[in-house]
Amino acid sequence: MKPPRLVSLRGVRPQIARIERRLFLKQGLSLGALSLLSGCTLKDDDAVDRLLFAMSRFNDRVQAALFDPAQLAPTYSEADVTTPFPFNAYYEEKDIPRIDGEDYRLRLSGLVADKRPWSLSELRALPQSSQITRLVCVEGWSAIGKWRGVALRHFLERIGADLTARYVGFKCADKYYSSIDMPSALHPQTLLALDFTDAKYGYPLRLRLPTKLGFKNSKFIGEIFVTNDYPGGYWEDKGYNWFSGS
Amino acid sequence: MVAASGADARKTIHPLFIRVTHWVNAFAIFVMVLSGWRIYNASPPFGFEFPAGFTLGGWLAGALAWHFAAMWLLALNGFAYLAYGLVSGHFRRSFLPISLRGALHDVLVACRGQLDHAPGRYNAAQRLLYIGVILAVIIAILSGLAIWKPVQLQALTALMGGYETARRVHFFAMAAIVAFLIVHIGLAVSVKGMLAPMFTGRAEAPR
């Protein structure tokens, strides 16, 4: 009947989809994370939730300002390593994803020049470094572990990632997902770890950065993406502080 | 009858600044302690948990959100209080001189229920308690920073004996504050004429 209108609608469809997605995310946050935050049983605790959420965003900015890219986390000796290292995930140990290393390919997306997937042997051919550092869990406990792999900075440079972008995100085989700020991603102790004590800690690829709490160290990574749109995370979307720096 | 002299004749024993910072601090400490208990429960370093009903936040993320919001209130209010106390001479007038022997004597007398409580003047036991709780709050804040930022503030964390020791220092600072509160609130509500001046600032008319 009115073709021009149909044409124009088709033109803005991607934008509409984006707006819808944003709205959905926002609602998810306000209904999910916000109502969980205060723990109040009051019906009208929206104001308290909003205040706590705003303070958490403020604390993100304070922590980003406090982050010194040259400050290295303390390192320890082999003798200090905690054994057995605690297993911690949002599911039980028996439910870890089993991934075949031969077929494994690391996918790349977002603001990356070379999106070619990476096999494990290709990742192992890159320069490796190791660290013995303390992992601090958001629950309060800590444990010292050893991790070895590729510096994330080196990898991001290698794939032609936009290093001026704001976020690096991780999608995992266990349906976990998280994201970190670019300065933390470029920190010299931030590793894409290939070697660690046991497969249950994230085989074949996990993130290890001692400058953030344990839950920011994604395990069983299947995809890495670079973006300027806030990607959130599994626990972050439920109300945990996003930056969670150490 | 003293009523003729009117309210104006009553001495201001708690200046407005002290009253405001006192109640802001009371709220901040309340939030910090109760949310802190919930955070403690997520991974208790000692063999017990706090009853969930006496905690704030509902779950770990909620408790952390409360804790990391109220910490600003506690720190900024505490800083204003310390600055005022040092600059105005409030600390010098109210807390000095400190005498351990005097404090012991006053505690013994108080236990027999014979301690004279002069409004506007702290006895030796009070002075020691107030200075003690101020130090406990300072240690709680410093050990809290050491736990929060063991990489960025690693010198402070090392000063606190490392991450795991800093957690325990933080716990015992809380325990000292709570112990103080039991005595402080107990006396404030049981000794006649102690609570009202913390709101009005004025001592009750002498009888």
XYZ file of C-alpha atoms in Angstrom:
453
model
C 0.000 0.000 0.000
C 2.731 2.437 1.014
C 5.992 0.972 -0.202
C 8.220 3.875 0.884
C 7.349 3.305 4.524
C 8.213 -0.394 4.273
C 11.546 0.414 2.716
C 12.420 2.919 5.415
C 11.423 0.465 8.137
C 13.685 -2.174 6.670
C 16.491 0.348 6.734
C 16.284 0.937 10.471
C 15.603 -2.667 11.463
C 19.145 -3.273 12.784
C 18.876 -0.172 14.949
C 15.513 -1.284 16.304
C 16.962 -4.673 17.114
C 19.838 -2.981 18.912
C 17.515 -0.736 20.904
C 15.328 -3.696 21.814
C 18.376 -5.607 22.975
C 19.508 -2.651 25.088
C 16.058 -2.289 26.626
C 16.001 -5.978 27.379
C 19.407 -5.761 29.041
C 18.332 -2.755 31.049
C 15.171 -4.473 32.215
C 17.188 -7.543 33.027
C 19.421 -5.409 35.194
C 16.676 -3.490 36.936
C 14.535 -6.545 37.628
C 17.249 -9.073 38.217
C 20.364 -7.477 39.560
C 18.794 -4.471 41.209
C 16.193 -6.329 43.211
C 18.870 -8.766 44.339
C 21.252 -6.069 45.466
C 19.715 -4.652 48.600
C 18.323 -7.879 49.928
C 15.478 -5.860 51.384
C 12.145 -7.598 51.481
C 10.354 -4.281 51.151
C 8.257 -3.961 48.011
C 9.369 -0.399 47.387
C 13.122 -0.806 47.644
C 13.777 0.465 44.136
C 15.446 3.611 45.435
C 17.855 1.641 47.643
C 18.680 -0.729 44.783
C 19.292 2.139 42.404
C 21.557 3.864 44.907
C 23.597 0.700 45.488
C 23.833 0.102 41.739
C 24.963 3.701 41.144
C 27.596 3.321 43.887
C 28.836 0.116 42.243
C 29.251 1.996 38.931
C 31.037 4.798 40.827
C 33.336 2.182 42.386
C 34.083 0.887 38.865
C 35.411 4.332 37.971
C 37.383 4.686 41.225
C 39.020 1.300 40.663
C 39.859 2.131 37.052
C 41.531 5.332 38.276
C 43.376 3.416 41.000
C 44.623 0.797 38.515
C 48.318 1.267 37.802
C 49.277 -0.548 34.566
C 52.871 -0.859 35.792
C 52.033 -2.260 39.251
C 52.786 -5.987 39.288
C 50.996 -8.429 41.586
C 53.284 -10.104 44.155
C 54.690 -13.428 42.937
C 55.442 -16.531 44.982
C 57.637 -19.618 44.841
C 56.626 -23.151 43.768
C 56.618 -24.163 47.430
C 53.859 -21.620 48.174
C 51.408 -23.124 45.658
C 48.134 -24.197 47.291
C 47.384 -27.917 46.854
C 44.757 -28.977 46.194
C 43.688 -25.764 44.528
C 40.004 -25.007 45.302
C 37.530 -25.698 42.480
C 34.995 -22.909 42.129
C 32.281 -22.334 39.524
C 28.543 -21.651 39.396
C 28.044 -25.409 38.902
C 29.516 -28.519 40.436
C 32.812 -30.097 39.518
C 31.160 -33.070 37.754
C 29.444 -30.693 35.308
C 32.572 -29.140 33.763
C 32.557 -29.036 29.949
C 34.717 -31.724 28.307
C 36.512 -30.229 25.325
C 38.496 -32.100 22.712
C 41.797 -30.249 22.323
C 42.324 -31.540 18.766
C 39.088 -30.008 17.468
C 39.300 -26.906 19.616
C 39.332 -23.537 17.865
C 39.412 -20.192 19.662
C 36.943 -17.856 17.924
C 37.475 -14.114 17.616
C 34.966 -11.356 17.000
C 34.333 -7.636 17.389
C 36.971 -4.957 16.842
C 39.638 -7.375 15.622
C 41.389 -7.149 12.233
C 42.181 -10.869 11.840
C 39.225 -12.986 12.975
C 40.756 -16.299 11.867
C 40.136 -18.983 14.561
C 43.127 -20.318 16.506
C 44.002 -23.938 17.243
C 45.794 -24.960 20.436
C 49.053 -25.712 18.623
C 49.000 -22.250 17.053
C 48.482 -20.706 20.492
C 51.322 -22.819 21.879
C 53.620 -21.571 19.115
C 53.321 -18.036 20.522
C 55.761 -16.866 23.252
C 54.776 -18.372 26.620
C 55.251 -16.980 30.096
C 54.326 -18.285 33.524
C 53.392 -16.847 36.892
C 52.827 -17.983 40.469
C 50.341 -15.548 41.956
C 47.539 -15.321 44.486
C 43.988 -15.781 43.266
C 41.558 -13.887 45.504
C 37.935 -15.011 45.371
C 35.074 -12.561 45.821
C 33.959 -14.862 48.662
C 37.078 -13.884 50.592
C 39.276 -16.976 50.379
C 42.521 -16.960 48.430
C 44.868 -19.552 46.958
C 48.253 -19.437 45.258
C 48.483 -21.098 41.870
C 50.722 -21.464 38.837
C 49.599 -20.619 35.326
C 51.436 -20.589 32.000
C 50.391 -19.261 28.625
C 50.342 -16.353 26.181
C 50.337 -12.755 27.364
C 46.903 -11.431 26.381
C 48.560 -8.201 25.285
C 50.751 -10.059 22.819
C 47.749 -11.986 21.499
C 45.606 -8.865 21.082
C 48.418 -7.153 19.191
C 48.903 -10.240 17.048
C 45.248 -10.422 15.953
C 45.123 -6.700 15.261
C 42.659 -5.885 18.021
C 41.647 -2.259 18.508
C 43.666 -1.565 21.664
C 41.828 1.732 22.154
C 38.519 -0.140 22.583
C 37.036 -0.213 26.069
C 36.353 -3.883 26.712
C 37.632 -7.378 26.051
C 34.912 -10.002 26.461
C 35.026 -13.777 26.926
C 32.415 -16.402 26.039
C 32.965 -19.789 27.606
C 32.028 -23.385 26.873
C 30.282 -23.626 30.258
C 27.872 -20.809 29.305
C 29.861 -18.485 31.550
C 30.784 -15.085 30.185
C 32.639 -12.049 31.507
C 34.533 -8.969 30.396
C 37.439 -6.809 31.482
C 38.638 -3.276 30.789
C 41.311 -2.797 28.112
C 44.019 -1.466 30.505
C 43.706 -4.649 32.624
C 43.756 -6.753 29.440
C 47.078 -5.136 28.473
C 48.649 -5.629 31.933
C 51.885 -7.690 31.685
C 50.546 -10.372 34.074
C 47.287 -10.937 32.171
C 47.609 -14.366 30.533
C 45.645 -16.587 28.189
C 46.624 -19.618 30.217
C 47.163 -22.964 28.453
C 48.894 -24.826 31.294
C 47.573 -25.172 34.826
C 47.233 -27.881 37.442
C 44.176 -29.694 36.091
C 41.727 -29.645 33.170
C 38.866 -28.863 35.554
C 40.289 -25.364 36.031
C 39.417 -24.367 32.472
C 40.864 -26.655 29.766
C 41.889 -25.849 27.142
C 42.067 -22.074 27.597
C 41.388 -19.764 30.487
C 42.092 -16.195 31.480
C 44.440 -15.512 34.352
C 44.874 -12.001 35.683
C 46.047 -11.445 39.277
C 44.857 -7.826 39.121
C 41.212 -8.890 39.403
C 39.086 -11.178 41.585
C 38.784 -14.861 40.717
C 35.421 -14.669 38.952
C 36.912 -12.274 36.365
C 39.276 -15.107 35.332
C 37.062 -16.828 32.734
C 37.614 -20.567 32.190
C 36.906 -22.890 29.197
C 37.127 -19.867 26.862
C 35.593 -20.442 23.396
C 35.489 -16.907 22.076
C 37.232 -13.596 22.678
C 35.746 -10.323 21.464
C 36.759 -6.662 21.599
C 34.055 -4.034 21.918
C 33.063 -0.573 23.090
C 29.614 -1.736 24.249
C 29.529 -2.817 27.890
C 29.356 -6.644 27.730
C 28.644 -7.360 31.429
C 29.157 -10.876 32.717
C 27.495 -13.861 34.354
C 27.961 -12.696 37.943
C 28.209 -8.998 37.058
C 24.679 -9.042 35.579
C 23.425 -10.554 38.836
C 24.792 -7.623 40.855
C 28.492 -8.236 41.517
C 30.771 -5.270 40.923
C 31.996 -5.263 37.318
C 35.575 -3.933 37.677
C 36.381 -6.118 40.725
C 40.043 -5.145 40.707
C 42.575 -6.356 43.262
C 13.198 25.499 90.491
C 15.665 25.856 87.707
C 13.028 26.171 85.007
C 13.116 29.929 85.365
C 16.622 30.104 83.967
C 15.283 28.440 80.796
C 16.801 26.148 78.245
C 19.468 28.650 77.232
C 21.139 28.282 80.586
C 21.810 24.612 79.876
C 25.302 23.904 78.729
C 25.888 22.598 75.177
C 27.914 19.467 75.834
C 27.835 17.973 72.324
C 28.440 20.515 69.530
C 26.233 20.169 66.428
C 29.141 18.954 64.287
C 29.856 16.120 66.730
C 26.186 15.150 66.927
C 25.759 14.996 63.137
C 28.968 13.028 62.531
C 28.091 10.732 65.464
C 24.758 9.667 63.959
C 26.065 9.440 60.394
C 28.850 7.265 61.776
C 26.360 5.165 63.735
C 24.436 4.448 60.511
C 27.625 3.720 58.528
C 28.988 1.362 61.210
C 25.608 -0.403 61.405
C 25.661 -1.038 57.641
C 29.362 -1.993 57.558
C 29.103 -4.482 60.428
C 25.897 -6.207 59.284
C 26.917 -6.415 55.610
C 30.393 -7.476 56.741
C 28.889 -10.412 58.628
C 27.184 -11.559 55.424
C 30.479 -11.271 53.504
C 32.214 -13.218 56.297
C 29.604 -15.995 55.945
C 30.523 -16.537 52.263
C 33.824 -18.066 53.378
C 34.200 -18.041 57.175
C 37.847 -18.056 58.287
C 36.773 -19.115 61.790
C 34.567 -22.046 62.700
C 31.237 -20.259 62.896
C 28.785 -18.202 60.864
C 26.718 -15.187 61.777
C 22.963 -15.880 61.864
C 21.660 -14.816 58.431
C 18.816 -12.915 60.072
C 21.314 -10.531 61.674
C 23.036 -9.706 58.376
C 22.428 -7.160 55.648
C 22.348 -7.662 51.883
C 20.401 -10.913 51.421
C 23.273 -12.595 49.582
C 26.967 -12.004 48.930
C 26.546 -9.558 46.016
C 23.997 -7.508 47.976
C 26.186 -7.461 51.079
C 29.222 -6.377 49.025
C 27.153 -3.614 47.375
C 26.118 -2.288 50.793
C 29.659 -2.628 52.168
C 31.346 -0.821 49.276
C 28.722 1.939 49.270
C 28.733 2.577 53.034
C 32.547 2.550 53.139
C 32.548 5.981 51.507
C 30.146 7.320 54.103
C 32.230 5.841 56.929
C 35.535 7.133 55.556
C 34.398 10.640 54.548
C 32.396 11.185 57.735
C 35.236 9.789 59.829
C 37.732 12.047 58.101
C 35.523 15.103 58.755
C 35.160 14.056 62.408
C 38.927 13.615 62.877
C 39.699 16.918 61.149
C 37.152 18.733 63.320
C 38.364 17.020 66.487
C 41.984 17.935 65.841
C 41.447 21.488 64.588
C 38.726 22.588 67.034
C 40.558 21.278 70.087
C 37.692 18.883 70.826
C 40.037 15.905 71.129
C 42.523 17.803 73.307
C 39.794 19.040 75.654
C 37.808 15.812 75.831
C 40.335 13.001 75.500
C 43.483 14.313 77.220
C 45.200 13.478 79.463
C 45.006 9.715 79.000
C 45.664 7.694 82.115
C 45.626 3.891 82.197
C 45.665 3.889 85.988
C 42.829 6.412 86.049
C 40.838 4.329 83.556
C 41.266 1.198 85.682
C 40.190 3.084 88.785
C 37.121 4.489 87.026
C 36.110 1.086 85.660
C 36.304 -0.435 89.154
C 34.248 2.399 90.611
C 31.755 2.139 87.735
C 31.359 -1.591 88.345
C 30.259 -0.818 91.892
C 27.755 1.604 90.387
C 29.389 4.583 92.066
C 30.931 6.448 89.152
C 29.969 10.046 89.012
C 29.015 10.898 85.448
C 29.462 14.600 84.915
C 27.774 15.764 81.671
C 30.230 17.239 79.207
C 33.244 15.717 80.852
C 34.613 12.261 80.070
C 36.075 10.146 82.851
C 39.342 8.277 82.311
C 37.619 5.035 81.274
C 35.514 6.827 78.676
C 38.547 8.592 77.240
C 40.388 5.332 76.788
C 37.329 3.648 75.234
C 36.667 6.469 72.780
C 40.288 6.672 71.669
C 40.306 2.880 71.427
C 37.259 2.714 69.179
C 38.582 5.500 66.935
C 41.773 3.452 66.490
C 39.719 0.296 65.857
C 37.771 2.054 63.076
C 41.012 3.341 61.533
C 42.468 -0.197 61.616
C 39.227 -1.579 60.151
C 39.452 0.898 57.259
C 43.159 0.241 56.618
C 42.798 -3.564 56.775
C 39.687 -3.270 54.594
C 41.680 -1.363 51.967
C 44.408 -4.016 52.222
C 41.856 -6.767 51.437
C 40.129 -4.742 48.710
C 43.322 -3.843 46.829
C 46.077 -6.397 47.605
C 47.782 -5.570 44.285
C 47.351 -1.806 43.881
C 47.899 -1.142 47.617
C 50.282 -4.072 48.180
C 52.530 -2.075 50.535
C 49.550 -1.615 52.864
C 48.602 -5.310 52.508
C 52.185 -6.269 53.390
C 52.021 -3.953 56.402
C 48.903 -5.840 57.524
C 50.816 -9.123 57.306
C 49.651 -10.169 53.830
C 46.185 -10.794 52.381
C 45.098 -13.651 54.654
C 46.323 -11.933 57.827
C 44.683 -8.662 56.766
C 41.320 -10.513 56.596
C 41.753 -11.557 60.214
C 42.904 -8.084 61.292
C 39.729 -6.746 59.628
C 37.648 -9.272 61.576
C 39.197 -8.407 64.946
C 38.858 -4.670 64.295
C 35.139 -5.346 63.733
C 35.035 -7.437 66.929
C 36.627 -4.569 68.898
C 34.088 -2.106 67.481
C 31.170 -4.408 68.339
C 32.545 -4.957 71.867
C 32.750 -1.186 72.283
C 29.174 -0.807 71.015
C 27.837 -3.272 73.589
C 29.338 -1.192 76.423
C 28.600 2.144 74.751
C 24.949 1.490 73.867
C 24.379 -0.350 77.147
C 25.552 2.640 79.179
C 23.937 5.229 76.883
C 20.479 3.767 77.437
C 20.899 2.732 81.084
C 22.597 5.802 82.588
C 20.033 8.523 83.068
C 20.293 11.618 80.873
C 22.976 10.281 78.540
C 20.985 9.654 75.344
C 18.997 12.894 74.934
C 22.023 15.253 74.771
C 23.367 13.286 71.789
C 20.279 14.551 69.919
C 19.724 17.967 71.506
C 23.295 18.774 72.405
C 22.244 20.107 75.804
C 22.732 18.589 79.202
C 19.598 17.975 81.191
C 18.800 20.713 83.702
C 20.465 19.993 87.036
C 18.162 18.563 89.629
